[in-house]
């Protein structure tokens, strides 16, 4: 910082006047940020620019250590814990779906040579979406634009598929197969 | 007076002249009377002899003139007049000599006359006194160190002052110095009296006057000293330069250390490093809070499960204890839920940006990726691993990158924290990038 200031002393007056505002703003920006940093850190030592950076380094290291300790603690507790995290019960979802008359199904439409539009209604299940995507990938499709919504125990996936093979009917069959496999 | 005395010395001449003049006049008037003329001639001759006897110095001159002129009365007049003039001239020559002697004796006249002489140097000194300058030297020192003694002819006082007073050489006019020297030598206390009376405007005390004098003298030095000071400052400046450079190097080292600590360094300049550090400190604080909360939650869960177990072990007969259970549970639950767990952090890698926000048990993940890779599968798999239930997802192609938003919900009893999610996501996606996908441009 001081070195840059000395450089400016040696330059022409025109260079100094042209850059003076920018340099002042730059220095002020750095100064403001250092002040903010100072406000965050519980400083122990002096209030100079150097020491604030020093103190913030020690503080960050301290925080990181704390985080690690807590993570380990949590991990230990997790390991020793006997209960496994449980999702919501699946029967409820199926019942809801029936209640609202939502039916499982797949709709396919072709947009252009390479792209298909697919809409699938599935039962909201653990890992169901993953399976769907897996199947799509297996067939050589890529989900370009996807939208997933869940409501009342059902999951609606509407997506644009891009792939090489664009035989519509074939794909409809495929997706239905996939659905059947899921359930 | 001298003229008068000369005139007085020649008093006899005019006295004699009328007699001599009257004698020829009588002769002229009485040219008719021979007897009178004869007597008057005799008187004239006697007068001339008397004159010649009185002025033996000029007798030869008179006779010469009379012989040369060859006139009667007129010659005598003119001859007598030069005779009169000469002693005047002689006396005047002597008078001028006396005047010269008087002028040389002028400096011996007391100080009021000297003021007229000394006004010149003091006036030349004072205009320079516009600059204020503090000199560490004590008032006692400066009689020896004052500039007038440091003139080229005289040896200067202290070695330190000799450099200071160099510019003074130009300042005083040349004819002044010898007078000054004489003044200083002539005055009894050498310095104080003369200085106080000459330079201070009514400063009666010697110290005040000398102080003023001191200031005046130093003021003019300081003006000249500035270029000198810079030149000498160059010497000090190199020592300063070394320490300054060392300090700068240390400071740069600290900045780079800070940059290494921060997980996502954006720009390598100082301001952005500090900005990143600020964000990171805040993030760390949030993470610490989140973890503390999770630990607390976990402990409560454990407590609950333990209590659950103990209650079961005790026996079913205790209805109260069973009844108490639901009371305790909501209480504990409310205790947990009272402090809403919230955390937020961002992580960036080379091609991936992850933003994870957690409020209570709902996790919102924002994802931006630069490369075209089928990320949906891997992300979905990861979400299953982390036991996050996908409630809503939206995303796709935007320009050169993929952008996704996932709204998920954590399973019951999951102790998941934000940084873990973010880190795992980035890790998985980077792993996918490492395995280069077949470039299929659609």
Coordinates of C-alpha atoms in Angstrom, one line a residue:
Chain A
X1 CA 0.0 0.0 0.0
X2 CA 2.7 2.4 1.0
X3 CA 4.8 1.2 -1.9
X4 CA 2.0 2.1 -4.4
X5 CA 1.8 5.5 -2.8
X6 CA 5.5 6.1 -3.4
X7 CA 5.0 5.0 -7.0
X8 CA 2.4 7.7 -7.5
X9 CA 4.7 10.3 -6.1
X10 CA 7.1 9.7 -8.9
X11 CA 4.6 9.8 -11.7
X12 CA 3.5 12.8 -13.7
X13 CA 0.9 15.2 -12.3
X14 CA -1.5 14.3 -15.1
X15 CA -1.4 10.6 -14.1
X16 CA -1.9 11.5 -10.5
X17 CA -4.9 13.7 -11.2
X18 CA -6.5 11.2 -13.5
X19 CA -6.1 8.3 -11.2
X20 CA -6.5 10.2 -7.9
X21 CA -10.2 9.6 -7.5
X22 CA -10.0 6.0 -8.4
X23 CA -7.1 5.5 -6.0
X24 CA -8.9 7.3 -3.2
X25 CA -12.0 5.2 -3.8
X26 CA -10.0 2.0 -3.8
X27 CA -8.3 2.9 -0.6
X28 CA -11.6 3.9 1.0
X29 CA -13.2 0.6 -0.1
X30 CA -10.4 -1.4 1.5
X31 CA -10.6 0.7 4.6
X32 CA -14.3 0.2 5.0
X33 CA -14.0 -3.5 4.6
X34 CA -11.3 -3.7 7.1
X35 CA -13.5 -1.8 9.5
X36 CA -16.3 -4.3 8.9
X37 CA -13.9 -7.1 9.5
X38 CA -12.8 -5.5 12.7
X39 CA -16.4 -5.3 13.9
X40 CA -16.9 -9.0 13.5
X41 CA -13.7 -10.1 15.2
X42 CA -13.3 -10.0 19.0
X43 CA -10.0 -8.3 18.8
X44 CA -7.4 -8.8 21.4
X45 CA -4.5 -6.7 20.2
X46 CA -3.9 -3.3 18.6
X47 CA -6.2 -1.5 16.2
X48 CA -3.9 -1.1 13.3
X49 CA -4.5 -2.4 9.8
X50 CA -2.0 -5.2 10.2
X51 CA -3.1 -6.4 13.5
X52 CA -6.8 -6.6 12.4
X53 CA -5.8 -9.0 9.6
X54 CA -3.7 -11.0 12.0
X55 CA -6.5 -11.2 14.5
X56 CA -9.0 -12.1 11.9
X57 CA -6.8 -15.0 10.8
X58 CA -6.6 -16.3 14.3
X59 CA -10.3 -15.9 14.8
X60 CA -11.2 -17.7 11.6
X61 CA -8.9 -20.6 12.7
X62 CA -10.6 -20.7 16.0
X63 CA -14.0 -20.8 14.4
X64 CA -12.9 -23.6 12.1
X65 CA -11.6 -25.6 15.1
X66 CA -15.0 -25.2 16.8
X67 CA -16.8 -26.3 13.7
X68 CA -14.7 -29.4 13.5
X69 CA -15.2 -30.2 17.2
X70 CA -18.9 -29.9 16.9
X71 CA -19.0 -32.0 13.7
X72 CA -17.1 -34.7 15.4
X73 CA -19.4 -34.6 18.3
X74 CA -22.4 -34.8 16.1
X75 CA -20.9 -37.7 14.2
X76 CA -20.2 -39.5 17.4
X77 CA -23.7 -39.0 18.6
X78 CA -25.0 -40.0 15.2
X79 CA -23.0 -43.2 15.4
X80 CA -24.1 -44.0 18.8
X81 CA -27.7 -43.2 18.1
X82 CA -30.0 -46.1 17.8
X83 CA -32.8 -44.5 15.9
X84 CA -32.5 -44.2 12.2
X85 CA -34.1 -41.2 10.5
X86 CA -37.4 -42.3 9.1
X87 CA -39.3 -40.7 6.3
X88 CA -43.0 -40.1 6.4
X89 CA -45.1 -43.1 6.1
X90 CA -45.8 -44.2 2.6
X91 CA -49.3 -45.5 3.1
X92 CA -50.4 -42.0 3.8
X93 CA -49.2 -40.9 0.4
X94 CA -51.0 -43.7 -1.4
X95 CA -54.2 -43.0 0.5
X96 CA -54.0 -39.4 -0.3
X97 CA -53.6 -40.1 -4.0
X98 CA -56.6 -42.3 -4.1
X99 CA -58.5 -39.8 -2.2
X100 CA -57.9 -37.1 -4.7
X101 CA -58.2 -39.3 -7.7
X102 CA -54.7 -38.9 -8.9
X103 CA -53.7 -41.6 -11.2
X104 CA -50.3 -42.8 -12.2
X105 CA -49.6 -42.2 -15.8
X106 CA -47.2 -41.1 -18.4
X107 CA -47.8 -38.7 -21.3
X108 CA -45.4 -38.3 -24.1
X109 CA -45.4 -35.8 -26.9
X110 CA -42.8 -35.0 -29.5
X111 CA -41.6 -31.4 -29.9
X112 CA -39.2 -31.7 -32.7
X113 CA -36.7 -34.1 -34.1
X114 CA -34.6 -34.5 -31.0
X115 CA -36.9 -33.5 -28.2
X116 CA -39.7 -35.1 -26.4
X117 CA -42.0 -33.8 -23.8
X118 CA -42.9 -36.2 -21.0
X119 CA -45.2 -35.9 -18.1
X120 CA -45.3 -38.6 -15.5
X121 CA -47.4 -38.9 -12.4
X122 CA -45.8 -41.1 -9.8
X123 CA -46.4 -42.0 -6.3
X124 CA -44.2 -40.1 -4.1
X125 CA -41.7 -42.6 -3.0
X126 CA -38.3 -42.6 -1.5
X127 CA -36.0 -42.6 -4.4
X128 CA -38.7 -42.7 -7.0
X129 CA -37.5 -39.7 -8.8
X130 CA -34.0 -41.1 -8.9
X131 CA -35.3 -44.2 -10.5
X132 CA -37.1 -42.3 -13.2
X133 CA -34.1 -40.3 -14.0
X134 CA -32.0 -43.4 -14.1
X135 CA -34.3 -45.0 -16.6
X136 CA -34.3 -42.0 -18.8
X137 CA -30.5 -41.9 -18.8
X138 CA -30.4 -45.5 -19.6
X139 CA -32.4 -44.9 -22.7
X140 CA -30.0 -42.2 -23.7
X141 CA -32.1 -39.3 -22.7
X142 CA -31.1 -36.2 -21.0
X143 CA -33.5 -34.2 -19.0
X144 CA -33.0 -30.7 -20.3
X145 CA -35.7 -28.8 -18.5
X146 CA -37.4 -30.5 -15.6
X147 CA -40.1 -29.6 -13.2
X148 CA -41.1 -31.7 -10.3
X149 CA -43.9 -31.0 -8.0
X150 CA -45.4 -33.0 -5.2
X151 CA -48.8 -32.7 -3.9
X152 CA -51.1 -34.9 -1.9
X153 CA -48.7 -37.8 -2.0
X154 CA -48.1 -37.7 -5.7
X155 CA -45.3 -36.5 -7.7
X156 CA -45.6 -34.9 -11.1
X157 CA -42.6 -34.8 -13.3
X158 CA -42.7 -32.8 -16.5
X159 CA -39.6 -32.7 -18.5
X160 CA -38.2 -32.2 -21.9
X161 CA -36.1 -35.1 -23.0
X162 CA -33.4 -34.8 -25.5
X163 CA -32.0 -37.8 -27.1
X164 CA -31.0 -39.6 -30.3
X165 CA -33.9 -41.9 -30.8
X166 CA -37.0 -40.0 -31.1
X167 CA -39.6 -42.6 -31.8
X168 CA -42.5 -41.4 -29.8
X169 CA -44.4 -44.5 -29.3
X170 CA -41.4 -46.5 -28.3
X171 CA -40.6 -44.0 -25.6
X172 CA -44.1 -44.0 -24.3
X173 CA -43.9 -47.7 -23.9
X174 CA -40.5 -47.4 -22.3
X175 CA -41.6 -44.9 -19.7
X176 CA -44.6 -46.9 -18.8
X177 CA -42.5 -49.8 -18.3
X178 CA -40.3 -47.8 -16.0
X179 CA -43.3 -46.8 -14.1
X180 CA -44.4 -50.3 -13.7
X181 CA -41.1 -51.3 -12.5
X182 CA -41.2 -48.6 -9.9
X183 CA -44.4 -49.8 -8.5
Chain B
X1 CA 35.7 78.9 11.6
X2 CA 38.7 77.9 9.9
X3 CA 37.8 80.2 7.2
X4 CA 37.3 82.9 9.8
X5 CA 40.6 82.2 11.4
X6 CA 42.2 82.3 8.1
X7 CA 40.4 85.5 7.5
X8 CA 41.4 86.7 10.9
X9 CA 45.0 85.7 10.1
X10 CA 44.8 88.0 7.2
X11 CA 43.2 90.7 9.0
X12 CA 46.2 92.8 8.7
X13 CA 46.1 92.7 5.0
X14 CA 42.8 94.4 4.5
X15 CA 43.8 96.7 7.2
X16 CA 47.0 97.3 5.4
X17 CA 45.4 97.3 2.0
X18 CA 43.2 100.3 2.5
X19 CA 46.3 102.0 3.7
X20 CA 48.2 100.9 0.7
X21 CA 45.2 101.5 -1.5
X22 CA 44.5 104.8 0.1
X23 CA 48.1 105.7 -0.3
X24 CA 48.0 105.4 -4.1
X25 CA 44.6 107.0 -4.2
X26 CA 46.0 109.9 -2.3
X27 CA 48.8 109.8 -4.7
X28 CA 46.4 109.8 -7.6
X29 CA 44.3 112.4 -6.2
X30 CA 47.2 114.5 -5.3
X31 CA 49.2 114.1 -8.3
X32 CA 49.2 117.7 -8.7
X33 CA 51.0 118.2 -5.4
X34 CA 54.5 117.0 -5.8
X35 CA 55.2 117.3 -2.1
X36 CA 52.3 115.2 -1.2
X37 CA 53.2 112.7 -3.8
X38 CA 56.6 112.4 -2.6
X39 CA 55.5 111.8 0.9
X40 CA 52.9 109.4 -0.2
X41 CA 55.4 107.5 -2.2
X42 CA 57.6 107.3 0.8
X43 CA 54.6 106.1 2.8
X44 CA 53.7 103.6 0.2
X45 CA 57.2 102.2 0.1
X46 CA 57.2 102.0 3.9
X47 CA 53.9 100.3 3.8
X48 CA 55.1 97.8 1.3
X49 CA 58.1 97.2 3.4
X50 CA 55.9 96.6 6.4
X51 CA 53.7 94.3 4.4
X52 CA 56.7 92.5 3.1
X53 CA 58.2 92.3 6.6
X54 CA 54.9 90.9 7.9
X55 CA 54.3 88.5 5.2
X56 CA 57.8 87.3 4.6
X57 CA 56.4 84.2 3.1
X58 CA 54.7 86.0 0.3
X59 CA 57.2 88.9 -0.2
X60 CA 58.8 87.2 -3.0
X61 CA 55.5 86.6 -4.7
X62 CA 54.4 90.2 -4.3
X63 CA 57.6 91.5 -5.7
X64 CA 57.3 89.1 -8.6
X65 CA 53.8 90.0 -9.3
X66 CA 54.6 93.7 -9.1
X67 CA 57.5 93.2 -11.5
X68 CA 55.4 91.1 -13.8
X69 CA 52.4 93.3 -13.8
X70 CA 54.2 96.6 -14.2
X71 CA 51.1 98.4 -13.1
X72 CA 50.7 100.8 -10.3
X73 CA 47.8 100.7 -8.0
X74 CA 45.9 98.0 -9.8
X75 CA 48.8 95.6 -9.6
X76 CA 49.0 96.1 -6.0
X77 CA 45.4 95.3 -5.5
X78 CA 45.6 92.2 -7.5
X79 CA 48.9 91.3 -6.0
X80 CA 47.5 91.8 -2.6
X81 CA 44.4 89.8 -3.3
X82 CA 46.2 86.7 -4.4
X83 CA 48.4 87.2 -1.4
X84 CA 45.3 87.1 0.6
X85 CA 43.8 84.2 -1.2
X86 CA 46.7 81.9 -0.8
X87 CA 46.6 81.6 2.9
X88 CA 42.9 80.8 2.5
X89 CA 43.7 78.0 0.2
X90 CA 46.3 76.7 2.5
X91 CA 43.9 76.8 5.4
X92 CA 41.2 75.2 3.4
X93 CA 43.4 72.4 2.5
X94 CA 44.2 71.8 6.1
X95 CA 40.5 72.0 6.9
X96 CA 39.6 69.2 4.6
X97 CA 42.2 67.0 6.1
X98 CA 40.7 67.6 9.5
X99 CA 37.2 66.7 8.1
X100 CA 38.5 63.3 6.9
X101 CA 39.8 62.6 10.2
X102 CA 36.5 63.4 11.7
X103 CA 34.7 61.0 9.4
X104 CA 36.9 58.1 10.3
X105 CA 36.1 58.7 13.9
X106 CA 32.4 58.4 13.4
X107 CA 31.9 54.8 14.4
X108 CA 33.2 55.7 17.8
X109 CA 30.1 57.8 18.2
X110 CA 27.5 56.0 20.5
X111 CA 24.9 53.7 19.2
X112 CA 22.1 56.0 18.0
X113 CA 24.2 56.9 15.0
X114 CA 24.9 53.2 14.3
X115 CA 21.2 52.6 14.0
X116 CA 21.2 54.3 10.7
X117 CA 24.0 52.1 9.5
X118 CA 22.6 48.9 11.0
X119 CA 19.1 49.4 9.6
X120 CA 20.2 48.0 6.3
X121 CA 21.2 44.5 7.5
X122 CA 18.3 44.3 9.9
X123 CA 15.8 45.2 7.1
X124 CA 17.3 42.5 5.0
X125 CA 17.0 40.0 7.8
X126 CA 13.4 40.7 8.8
X127 CA 11.6 40.0 5.5
X128 CA 12.6 36.4 5.8
X129 CA 10.9 36.0 9.1
X130 CA 7.6 34.8 7.7
X131 CA 8.5 31.2 8.4
X132 CA 8.1 29.8 11.9
X133 CA 10.8 27.5 13.0
X134 CA 11.7 26.0 16.4
X135 CA 15.3 25.5 17.2
X136 CA 16.4 23.3 20.0
X137 CA 19.4 25.4 20.9
X138 CA 19.3 27.2 24.2
X139 CA 19.4 31.0 24.3
X140 CA 22.8 30.8 26.1
X141 CA 24.4 29.2 23.1
X142 CA 23.6 31.4 20.3
X143 CA 25.9 34.3 21.0
X144 CA 28.5 32.0 19.8
X145 CA 26.4 30.5 17.1
X146 CA 24.8 33.6 15.7
X147 CA 25.5 34.1 12.1
X148 CA 27.4 37.3 12.3
X149 CA 30.3 35.6 13.9
X150 CA 30.1 32.8 11.4
X151 CA 31.2 35.0 8.6
X152 CA 33.9 33.8 6.3
X153 CA 36.6 35.8 8.0
X154 CA 35.7 34.7 11.5
X155 CA 35.5 31.1 12.8
X156 CA 32.0 29.8 13.4
X157 CA 30.8 28.7 16.8
X158 CA 29.6 25.1 16.8
X159 CA 30.1 22.5 14.1
X160 CA 26.5 21.8 13.7
X161 CA 25.6 25.4 13.1
X162 CA 28.3 25.8 10.5
X163 CA 26.2 23.9 7.9
X164 CA 23.1 25.8 8.9
X165 CA 24.6 29.1 8.4
X166 CA 26.0 28.5 4.9
X167 CA 23.1 30.3 3.2
X168 CA 23.7 33.3 5.4
X169 CA 26.8 34.1 3.5
X170 CA 24.8 35.6 0.7
X171 CA 22.6 37.7 2.9
X172 CA 24.5 40.5 4.6
X173 CA 26.0 43.2 2.3
X174 CA 29.7 43.2 2.1
X175 CA 30.7 46.6 3.7
X176 CA 28.8 45.7 6.8
X177 CA 30.7 42.9 8.3
X178 CA 33.8 44.8 9.5
X179 CA 31.6 47.3 11.2
X180 CA 29.8 44.6 12.9
X181 CA 32.9 43.1 14.1
X182 CA 34.1 46.4 15.4
X183 CA 30.7 46.8 17.1
X184 CA 30.9 43.4 18.7
X185 CA 34.4 44.0 19.8
X186 CA 33.7 47.5 21.0
X187 CA 30.7 46.6 23.1
X188 CA 31.4 45.5 26.7
X189 CA 29.2 42.4 26.7
X190 CA 30.0 41.6 23.2
X191 CA 26.6 40.8 22.0
X192 CA 23.6 41.3 24.2
X193 CA 23.4 45.1 24.4
X194 CA 24.0 45.7 20.7
X195 CA 21.7 43.0 19.7
X196 CA 18.8 44.0 21.9
X197 CA 19.0 47.6 20.8
X198 CA 19.5 47.0 17.2
X199 CA 17.1 44.2 16.4
X200 CA 14.4 44.0 18.9
X201 CA 11.7 46.6 18.7
X202 CA 11.7 47.8 22.3
X203 CA 12.9 44.6 23.8
X204 CA 14.8 45.9 26.8
X205 CA 15.9 42.7 28.3
X206 CA 18.8 41.0 26.7
X207 CA 17.2 37.6 26.6
X208 CA 14.1 38.7 24.8
X209 CA 16.0 40.6 22.2
X210 CA 18.4 37.8 21.7
X211 CA 15.5 35.4 21.4
X212 CA 13.9 37.5 18.8
X213 CA 17.2 37.9 17.1
X214 CA 17.7 34.2 17.4
X215 CA 14.3 33.5 15.8
X216 CA 14.9 35.9 13.1
X217 CA 18.3 34.4 12.3
X218 CA 16.9 30.9 12.4
X219 CA 13.8 31.8 10.4
X220 CA 15.9 32.7 7.5
X221 CA 18.0 29.6 7.9
X222 CA 15.0 27.4 7.9
X223 CA 13.9 28.7 4.6
X224 CA 17.2 27.7 3.1
X225 CA 17.3 24.5 5.2
X226 CA 14.4 22.8 3.4
X227 CA 16.3 21.7 0.3
X228 CA 19.2 20.8 2.5
X229 CA 16.9 18.8 4.8
X230 CA 15.6 16.8 1.9
X231 CA 19.0 16.0 0.8
X232 CA 19.9 14.8 4.2
X233 CA 16.5 13.1 4.5
X234 CA 17.6 10.9 1.6
X235 CA 20.1 9.3 3.9
X236 CA 17.5 8.7 6.6
X237 CA 15.1 7.7 3.9
X238 CA 17.0 4.7 2.8
X239 CA 16.9 3.3 6.3
X240 CA 13.3 4.1 6.4
X241 CA 12.9 2.4 3.0
X242 CA 14.2 -0.8 4.3
X243 CA 11.9 -1.0 7.3
X244 CA 9.0 0.2 5.2
X245 CA 9.7 -2.5 2.7
X246 CA 9.9 -5.1 5.4
X247 CA 6.6 -4.0 6.8
X248 CA 5.0 -4.2 3.4
X249 CA 6.3 -7.7 2.8
X250 CA 4.9 -8.8 6.1
X251 CA 1.5 -7.2 5.4
X252 CA 1.3 -8.9 2.0
X253 CA 2.1 -12.2 3.7
X254 CA -0.8 -11.7 6.1
X255 CA -3.1 -10.9 3.3
X256 CA -2.2 -14.1 1.4
X257 CA -2.6 -16.1 4.6
X258 CA -6.1 -14.8 4.9
X259 CA -6.8 -15.6 1.3
X260 CA -5.7 -19.2 1.9
X261 CA -8.1 -19.6 4.8
X262 CA -11.1 -18.4 2.9
X263 CA -12.8 -21.3 1.0
X264 CA -13.9 -19.4 -2.1
X265 CA -11.4 -16.8 -3.1
X266 CA -12.8 -14.6 -5.9
X267 CA -10.4 -11.9 -6.9
X268 CA -6.8 -11.8 -5.8
X269 CA -6.8 -8.2 -4.7
X270 CA -6.8 -7.0 -1.1
X271 CA -10.3 -5.5 -0.9
X272 CA -11.9 -8.7 -2.2
X273 CA -9.9 -10.8 0.2
X274 CA -11.2 -8.9 3.1
X275 CA -14.7 -9.0 1.7
X276 CA -14.4 -12.8 1.4
X277 CA -13.0 -13.1 4.9
X278 CA -16.0 -11.1 6.2
X279 CA -18.4 -13.5 4.5
X280 CA -16.6 -16.5 5.6
X281 CA -16.5 -15.4 9.3
X282 CA -20.2 -14.9 9.2
X283 CA -20.7 -18.3 7.6
X284 CA -18.6 -19.9 10.2
X285 CA -20.5 -18.3 12.9
X286 CA -23.8 -19.6 11.5
X287 CA -22.3 -23.1 11.1
X288 CA -21.2 -23.1 14.7
X289 CA -24.7 -22.1 15.8
X290 CA -26.3 -24.7 13.6
X291 CA -24.0 -27.4 14.9
X292 CA -24.6 -26.4 18.5
X293 CA -28.3 -26.6 17.9
X294 CA -28.0 -30.0 16.2
X295 CA -25.9 -31.3 19.0
X296 CA -28.5 -30.1 21.5
X297 CA -31.2 -31.6 19.5
X298 CA -29.4 -34.9 19.3
X299 CA -28.8 -34.9 22.9
X300 CA -32.5 -34.3 23.6
X301 CA -33.4 -37.1 21.2
X302 CA -31.1 -39.3 23.0
X303 CA -32.5 -38.3 26.3
X304 CA -36.0 -38.9 25.0
X305 CA -35.1 -42.3 23.7
X306 CA -33.4 -43.2 26.9
X307 CA -36.4 -42.1 28.9
X308 CA -38.5 -44.0 26.5
X309 CA -36.5 -47.1 27.2
X310 CA -36.5 -46.6 30.9
X311 CA -40.1 -46.1 31.0
X312 CA -40.7 -49.2 29.0
X313 CA -38.4 -51.1 31.3
X314 CA -40.1 -49.9 34.4
X315 CA -43.4 -51.4 33.5
X316 CA -46.7 -50.7 32.0
X317 CA -48.5 -50.4 35.2
X318 CA -47.5 -46.9 35.7
X319 CA -50.1 -45.0 33.9
X320 CA -49.0 -41.8 35.1
X321 CA -45.6 -42.2 33.7
X322 CA -47.1 -43.2 30.4
X323 CA -49.4 -40.3 30.6
X324 CA -46.6 -38.0 31.4
X325 CA -44.7 -39.1 28.3
X326 CA -46.8 -37.2 25.8
X327 CA -46.6 -34.2 28.1
X328 CA -42.9 -34.3 28.2
X329 CA -42.4 -34.9 24.5
X330 CA -44.2 -31.9 23.2
X331 CA -42.5 -29.9 25.9
X332 CA -39.2 -31.1 24.6
X333 CA -40.2 -30.7 21.1
X334 CA -41.3 -27.2 21.7
X335 CA -38.1 -26.6 23.4
X336 CA -36.3 -27.7 20.3
X337 CA -38.6 -25.9 17.9
X338 CA -38.5 -22.7 19.9
X339 CA -35.1 -22.0 18.5
X340 CA -35.6 -22.3 14.8
X341 CA -32.7 -23.7 13.2
X342 CA -31.5 -21.7 10.2
X343 CA -28.4 -21.7 8.3
X344 CA -27.2 -20.6 4.9
X345 CA -23.9 -21.0 3.1
X346 CA -22.5 -20.9 -0.4
X347 CA -19.8 -22.9 -1.9
X348 CA -18.1 -22.4 -5.2
X349 CA -15.8 -24.6 -7.1
X350 CA -14.4 -24.2 -10.5
X351 CA -17.6 -25.0 -12.4
X352 CA -20.2 -25.4 -9.7
X353 CA -22.0 -23.0 -7.4
X354 CA -24.0 -24.3 -4.5
X355 CA -26.3 -22.4 -2.2
X356 CA -27.8 -24.3 0.7
X357 CA -30.4 -22.8 3.0
X358 CA -31.9 -24.6 5.9
X359 CA -34.9 -23.5 7.9
X360 CA -35.8 -26.0 10.5
X361 CA -36.0 -29.2 8.5
X362 CA -36.5 -27.8 5.0
X363 CA -33.5 -27.5 2.8
X364 CA -33.4 -25.4 -0.3
X365 CA -30.6 -26.1 -2.7
X366 CA -29.6 -23.9 -5.6
X367 CA -27.3 -25.2 -8.1
X368 CA -25.5 -23.7 -11.0
X369 CA -23.2 -25.5 -13.3
X370 CA -21.2 -24.3 -16.2
X371 CA -20.7 -27.5 -18.1
X372 CA -23.4 -29.5 -19.8
X373 CA -23.5 -32.6 -17.8
X374 CA -26.4 -34.7 -16.8
X375 CA -26.3 -33.6 -13.3
X376 CA -29.9 -34.5 -12.4
X377 CA -29.1 -38.1 -11.9
X378 CA -26.2 -37.6 -9.6
X379 CA -27.9 -34.9 -7.6
X380 CA -31.0 -37.1 -7.2
X381 CA -28.8 -39.9 -6.0
X382 CA -27.1 -37.7 -3.6
X383 CA -30.3 -36.4 -2.2
X384 CA -31.4 -39.9 -1.5
X385 CA -28.2 -40.6 0.3
X386 CA -28.5 -37.6 2.4
X387 CA -32.1 -38.6 3.2
X388 CA -33.6 -35.5 1.8
X389 CA -37.1 -35.9 0.4
X390 CA -37.6 -34.1 -2.8
X391 CA -40.7 -32.0 -2.7
X392 CA -40.1 -29.7 -5.6
X393 CA -37.5 -29.3 -8.3
X394 CA -37.2 -26.9 -11.2
X395 CA -34.4 -26.2 -13.6
X396 CA -32.8 -26.6 -16.9
X397 CA -30.8 -25.0 -19.5
X398 CA -30.0 -21.4 -19.2
X399 CA -27.4 -20.1 -21.6
X400 CA -24.2 -22.0 -21.1
X401 CA -25.0 -23.5 -17.8
X402 CA -27.6 -25.6 -15.9
X403 CA -29.5 -24.1 -13.1
X404 CA -31.6 -26.0 -10.6
X405 CA -33.5 -25.4 -7.5
X406 CA -34.4 -28.2 -5.2
X407 CA -36.8 -27.9 -2.3
X408 CA -36.3 -30.8 0.0
X409 CA -37.3 -31.9 3.4
X410 CA -35.2 -33.6 5.9
X411 CA -36.2 -36.8 7.4
X412 CA -37.1 -37.0 11.0
X413 CA -34.3 -37.2 13.4
X414 CA -31.7 -36.3 10.8
X415 CA -28.8 -34.4 12.0
X416 CA -27.8 -32.8 8.8
X417 CA -26.1 -29.6 8.6
X418 CA -25.6 -27.1 5.8
X419 CA -21.9 -27.3 5.2
X420 CA -22.1 -31.1 4.9
X421 CA -24.7 -30.9 2.2
X422 CA -22.8 -28.3 0.3
X423 CA -19.5 -30.0 0.5
X424 CA -20.9 -33.3 -0.6
X425 CA -22.7 -31.8 -3.5
X426 CA -19.7 -30.1 -4.8
X427 CA -17.6 -33.2 -4.2
X428 CA -20.0 -35.3 -6.2
X429 CA -20.3 -32.9 -9.1
X430 CA -16.6 -32.4 -9.4
X431 CA -16.1 -36.1 -9.4
X432 CA -18.5 -36.2 -12.3
X433 CA -16.5 -33.6 -14.2
X434 CA -13.4 -35.5 -13.6
X435 CA -14.9 -38.4 -15.6
X436 CA -15.2 -36.6 -18.9
X437 CA -18.6 -37.1 -20.4
X438 CA -19.0 -37.9 -24.1
X439 CA -19.4 -34.6 -25.8
X440 CA -22.8 -34.7 -27.3
X441 CA -23.8 -31.3 -28.6
X442 CA -27.6 -31.2 -29.0

